[in-house]
Coordinates of C-alpha atoms in Angstrom, one line a residue:
X1 CA 84.6 114.7 104.2
X2 CA 84.9 111.2 105.6
X3 CA 86.9 108.6 103.7
X4 CA 86.9 104.8 104.1
X5 CA 90.4 103.4 103.9
X6 CA 90.6 99.6 103.4
X7 CA 92.9 96.7 102.6
X8 CA 95.4 97.9 105.3
X9 CA 98.1 95.6 106.7
X10 CA 97.5 94.8 110.4
X11 CA 100.6 96.6 111.5
X12 CA 99.5 100.0 110.0
X13 CA 98.9 102.5 112.8
X14 CA 96.8 105.7 113.1
X15 CA 100.1 107.6 113.3
X16 CA 101.3 106.2 110.0
X17 CA 97.9 107.0 108.4
X18 CA 98.2 110.5 109.7
X19 CA 101.6 110.9 108.1
X20 CA 100.2 109.7 104.8
X21 CA 97.0 111.8 104.7
X22 CA 97.9 115.1 106.4
X23 CA 100.0 116.4 103.4
X24 CA 96.6 116.7 101.5
X25 CA 95.0 119.0 104.1
X26 CA 93.7 119.4 107.6
X27 CA 92.6 116.0 109.0
X28 CA 89.9 116.2 111.7
X29 CA 90.0 112.6 112.8
X30 CA 91.5 109.2 112.0
X31 CA 89.8 106.1 113.3
X32 CA 91.6 102.8 112.9
X33 CA 89.1 100.0 113.5
X34 CA 90.4 97.4 115.9
X35 CA 89.2 94.2 117.4
X36 CA 87.7 95.0 120.9
X37 CA 89.2 91.9 122.4
X38 CA 92.7 91.5 120.9
X39 CA 93.2 95.2 120.0
X40 CA 94.5 94.1 116.6
X41 CA 93.6 96.2 113.5
X42 CA 90.8 94.9 111.4
X43 CA 92.4 96.2 108.3
X44 CA 90.4 99.3 107.6
X45 CA 90.0 102.9 108.9
X46 CA 88.1 106.1 108.5
X47 CA 89.8 109.4 107.8
X48 CA 87.9 112.7 108.1
X49 CA 89.0 115.9 106.4
X50 CA 87.9 119.3 107.4
X51 CA 87.8 120.4 103.8
X52 CA 85.9 118.4 101.2
X53 CA 88.3 119.3 98.4
X54 CA 91.3 118.1 100.4
X55 CA 89.5 114.8 101.0
X56 CA 88.8 114.3 97.3
X57 CA 92.4 115.1 96.4
X58 CA 93.6 112.5 98.9
X59 CA 91.1 109.9 97.6
X60 CA 92.3 110.5 94.0
X61 CA 96.0 110.3 94.9
X62 CA 95.9 107.4 97.4
X63 CA 93.3 105.0 96.1
X64 CA 95.4 102.1 94.9
X65 CA 98.6 103.4 96.5
X66 CA 100.6 100.5 97.9
X67 CA 101.3 100.7 101.6
X68 CA 103.4 98.0 103.3
X69 CA 102.9 95.8 100.2
X70 CA 99.1 96.3 99.8
X71 CA 97.2 98.7 97.5
X72 CA 94.9 100.8 99.7
X73 CA 91.2 101.2 98.9
X74 CA 90.1 104.8 99.5
X75 CA 86.4 105.7 99.0
X76 CA 84.0 108.3 100.3
X77 CA 81.9 107.1 103.2
X78 CA 78.2 106.6 102.8
X79 CA 76.1 106.9 105.9
X80 CA 75.8 103.5 107.5
X81 CA 72.0 103.8 107.7
X82 CA 71.8 104.7 104.1
X83 CA 74.0 101.8 103.1
X84 CA 72.0 99.3 105.0
X85 CA 68.6 100.6 103.7
X86 CA 68.5 103.8 101.7
X87 CA 64.7 104.2 102.4
X88 CA 64.8 103.2 106.1
X89 CA 65.3 106.8 107.3
X90 CA 61.9 107.7 105.7
X91 CA 60.1 105.3 107.9
X92 CA 61.3 106.3 111.4
X93 CA 59.3 108.0 114.1
X94 CA 61.9 110.7 114.4
X95 CA 61.6 111.5 110.7
X96 CA 57.8 111.9 111.1
X97 CA 58.3 114.4 113.9
X98 CA 61.2 116.4 112.7
X99 CA 61.3 115.8 108.9
X100 CA 64.2 114.5 106.9
X101 CA 66.8 116.4 104.9
X102 CA 66.5 114.3 101.8
X103 CA 68.8 115.9 99.3
X104 CA 68.3 115.4 95.6
X105 CA 68.7 111.6 95.5
X106 CA 66.6 111.3 98.7
X107 CA 63.7 113.1 97.1
X108 CA 64.0 110.9 94.1
X109 CA 63.9 107.9 96.4
X110 CA 60.8 109.2 98.1
X111 CA 59.1 109.8 94.8
X112 CA 59.9 106.2 93.8
X113 CA 58.5 104.9 97.1
X114 CA 55.2 106.9 96.7
X115 CA 54.9 105.7 93.2
X116 CA 54.9 102.0 94.1
X117 CA 51.6 100.4 93.1
X118 CA 50.1 103.5 91.6
X119 CA 51.2 103.1 88.0
X120 CA 53.0 106.4 88.2
X121 CA 56.3 106.4 86.4
X122 CA 59.3 108.5 87.3
X123 CA 60.9 110.7 84.6
X124 CA 63.7 108.9 82.8
X125 CA 66.3 111.3 84.1
X126 CA 65.1 110.7 87.7
X127 CA 65.3 106.9 87.2
X128 CA 68.9 107.3 85.9
X129 CA 69.9 109.5 88.9
X130 CA 68.4 107.0 91.3
X131 CA 70.0 104.1 89.6
X132 CA 73.4 105.8 89.8
X133 CA 73.0 106.4 93.5
X134 CA 72.1 102.8 94.1
X135 CA 75.3 101.7 92.3
X136 CA 77.3 104.1 94.5
X137 CA 75.8 102.5 97.6
X138 CA 76.5 99.0 96.3
X139 CA 80.1 100.0 95.6
X140 CA 80.5 101.1 99.2
X141 CA 79.0 97.9 100.5
X142 CA 81.4 95.9 98.3
X143 CA 84.3 97.9 99.6
X144 CA 83.3 97.3 103.2
X145 CA 82.9 93.6 102.6
X146 CA 86.3 93.5 101.0
X147 CA 87.9 95.2 104.0
X148 CA 86.2 92.9 106.4
X149 CA 87.5 89.9 104.5
X150 CA 91.2 91.0 104.7
X151 CA 93.2 88.2 106.1
X152 CA 95.0 88.6 109.4
X153 CA 98.1 87.3 107.7
X154 CA 100.2 89.5 105.5
X155 CA 101.1 88.3 102.1
X156 CA 104.6 89.4 101.5
X157 CA 104.8 91.4 98.3
X158 CA 108.2 90.2 97.0
X159 CA 107.6 87.3 94.6
X160 CA 111.1 86.1 93.7
X161 CA 114.8 86.8 94.3
X162 CA 116.5 89.1 91.9
X163 CA 120.1 88.8 90.7
X164 CA 122.5 90.8 92.8
X165 CA 119.9 91.5 95.6
X166 CA 119.3 90.1 99.0
X167 CA 115.8 88.6 98.6
X168 CA 113.5 87.5 101.4
X169 CA 114.3 84.1 102.9
X170 CA 110.6 83.3 103.4
X171 CA 108.5 85.1 100.7
X172 CA 105.4 83.5 102.1
X173 CA 102.7 84.6 104.5
X174 CA 103.5 85.6 108.0
X175 CA 101.7 86.9 111.0
X176 CA 103.1 89.7 113.1
X177 CA 102.2 90.6 116.6
X178 CA 104.4 93.7 116.7
X179 CA 102.9 97.2 116.6
X180 CA 104.8 98.1 113.4
X181 CA 105.8 101.4 114.9
X182 CA 108.1 103.3 112.6
X183 CA 111.4 104.7 113.7
X184 CA 110.2 108.2 114.8
X185 CA 107.1 109.9 116.2
X186 CA 106.1 111.0 112.7
X187 CA 105.8 107.5 111.3
X188 CA 109.1 107.6 109.5
X189 CA 111.5 104.7 109.0
X190 CA 114.9 104.0 107.5
X191 CA 113.1 101.6 105.2
X192 CA 111.0 102.6 102.2
X193 CA 109.4 101.5 98.9
X194 CA 109.8 102.9 95.4
X195 CA 106.9 102.0 93.3
X196 CA 106.3 102.1 89.5
X197 CA 110.1 101.8 88.8
X198 CA 109.6 99.2 86.0
X199 CA 107.2 97.0 84.1
X200 CA 108.3 93.4 84.2
X201 CA 106.3 92.6 81.0
X202 CA 108.4 95.1 79.1
X203 CA 111.9 94.2 80.5
X204 CA 113.5 91.8 78.1
X205 CA 117.2 92.5 78.2
X206 CA 119.4 90.2 80.3
X207 CA 120.5 91.8 83.5
X208 CA 118.0 94.6 83.3
X209 CA 117.4 94.5 87.1
X210 CA 121.2 95.1 87.7
X211 CA 121.0 98.2 85.5
X212 CA 118.0 99.6 87.4
X213 CA 119.8 98.8 90.7
X214 CA 122.8 100.9 89.5
X215 CA 120.5 103.7 88.6
X216 CA 118.8 103.6 92.0
X217 CA 122.0 103.5 93.9
X218 CA 123.3 106.4 91.9
X219 CA 120.2 108.4 92.7
X220 CA 120.5 107.5 96.4
X221 CA 124.2 108.4 96.7
X222 CA 123.6 112.1 97.6
X223 CA 121.2 110.9 100.3
X224 CA 123.6 108.4 102.1
X225 CA 123.1 105.5 99.8
X226 CA 121.5 102.2 100.8
X227 CA 122.6 99.2 103.0
X228 CA 120.0 96.9 101.5
X229 CA 118.1 96.9 98.2
X230 CA 115.6 94.4 96.7
X231 CA 114.1 94.5 93.2
X232 CA 110.8 92.6 93.1
X233 CA 111.4 91.7 89.5
X234 CA 108.0 89.9 88.9
X235 CA 105.8 92.4 90.7
X236 CA 103.5 94.2 88.2
X237 CA 103.7 97.4 90.4
X238 CA 107.4 97.7 89.7
X239 CA 108.5 97.7 93.4
X240 CA 112.0 98.3 94.8
X241 CA 112.5 97.9 98.5
X242 CA 115.3 99.9 100.2
X243 CA 116.9 100.2 103.6
X244 CA 118.9 103.4 104.1
X245 CA 121.7 103.8 106.7
X246 CA 119.3 105.8 109.0
X247 CA 115.9 107.6 109.1
X248 CA 117.3 111.0 108.0
X249 CA 118.9 109.4 104.9
X250 CA 115.6 107.7 104.0
X251 CA 113.6 110.9 104.6
X252 CA 116.0 112.8 102.3
X253 CA 115.8 110.2 99.6
X254 CA 112.0 110.0 99.7
X255 CA 111.7 113.8 99.4
X256 CA 114.0 113.7 96.4
X257 CA 112.6 110.7 94.6
X258 CA 108.8 110.8 95.3
X259 CA 107.0 112.2 92.2
X260 CA 110.1 112.1 90.0
X261 CA 110.1 110.3 86.7
X262 CA 112.2 107.2 86.0
X263 CA 112.3 106.1 82.3
X264 CA 108.9 107.8 81.7
X265 CA 107.2 106.5 84.8
X266 CA 106.3 108.6 87.8
X267 CA 107.7 107.1 91.0
X268 CA 105.9 106.8 94.3
X269 CA 107.8 106.5 97.5
X270 CA 106.5 105.5 100.9
X271 CA 107.9 104.4 104.3
X272 CA 107.9 100.8 105.4
X273 CA 108.0 100.1 109.2
X274 CA 111.4 98.7 110.1
X275 CA 109.8 95.8 111.9
X276 CA 107.9 94.8 108.8
X277 CA 111.0 95.2 106.6
X278 CA 113.1 93.1 108.8
X279 CA 110.6 90.2 108.8
X280 CA 110.4 90.3 105.0
X281 CA 114.1 90.6 104.5
X282 CA 115.9 89.0 107.5
X283 CA 119.3 89.5 105.9
X284 CA 118.8 93.3 106.1
X285 CA 118.9 93.3 109.9
X286 CA 122.6 93.0 110.0
X287 CA 123.3 95.0 106.8
X288 CA 125.5 98.0 107.6
X289 CA 127.8 98.5 104.6
X290 CA 126.7 100.9 101.9
X291 CA 126.0 99.1 98.6
X292 CA 128.2 99.9 95.7
X293 CA 127.3 100.2 92.0
X294 CA 128.3 97.2 89.9
X295 CA 130.7 98.8 87.5
X296 CA 130.4 95.9 85.0
X297 CA 126.9 97.1 84.3
X298 CA 127.4 100.8 84.9
X299 CA 127.1 101.8 81.2
X300 CA 123.3 102.0 81.5
X301 CA 122.2 105.7 81.5
X302 CA 120.4 106.9 84.6
X303 CA 116.6 106.8 84.1
X304 CA 115.8 109.6 86.6
X305 CA 115.0 113.1 85.6

């Protein structure tokens, strides 16, 4: 099964995509589309799974998953020729010679084409099936256009500084020429993101971000803690950005926290390339001291379970 993966940050590499998709099954091929002249990523890729069910599972779990501050778009690939013109393949010379493997919707399309100008009407169920197929094709076209329109500049996800956190000095767009390589051959990094940690529309108590910070630091303590932490308090995705002392600490924390529940919300964890993290949070470059829990707000019960 071949998947279209769009809305990717320009620093995302094939190695990083492999690290993200391989847990769902055997990956046959990963193609990150790049500009032939500059070699820069165009913001989308194609991932091919050996098993169709594994591909479907990856699509269900990763569509909308935020990677490096952007929610990915993961959709099944429709053949380019079919997207451009679903009926074109019926008019080629090769098709006349060897025939065409139409499939169910292809046969319906052929019936519709033959019926043009004859007054013959397709059964209602056939029309509905053909209409559904056309909608699927249009959805793939829209997804491809969206990927092509991705800006070469990265919109930093953090929206505002949070109390007690080292926020980004420039929460605006930036352009990076670095490869974004993570800190190991497997695409791992000492920096990572925790998503779905809170809902800013529901948080009303003063100092709520400090209470969440304490909970997160307490959960990170068995895994080496954190040297930098930023709560993106206005982000609707509930993002918290963390820099661990080293890659092993980050790996341990991600394995422990990914999929766990925090105050009734299932948390997603993902690596962020160190180069990207350092550009979003310049203060984190020199951060070496392990953060401590603010005991003045430590009365809040830990939300993890």
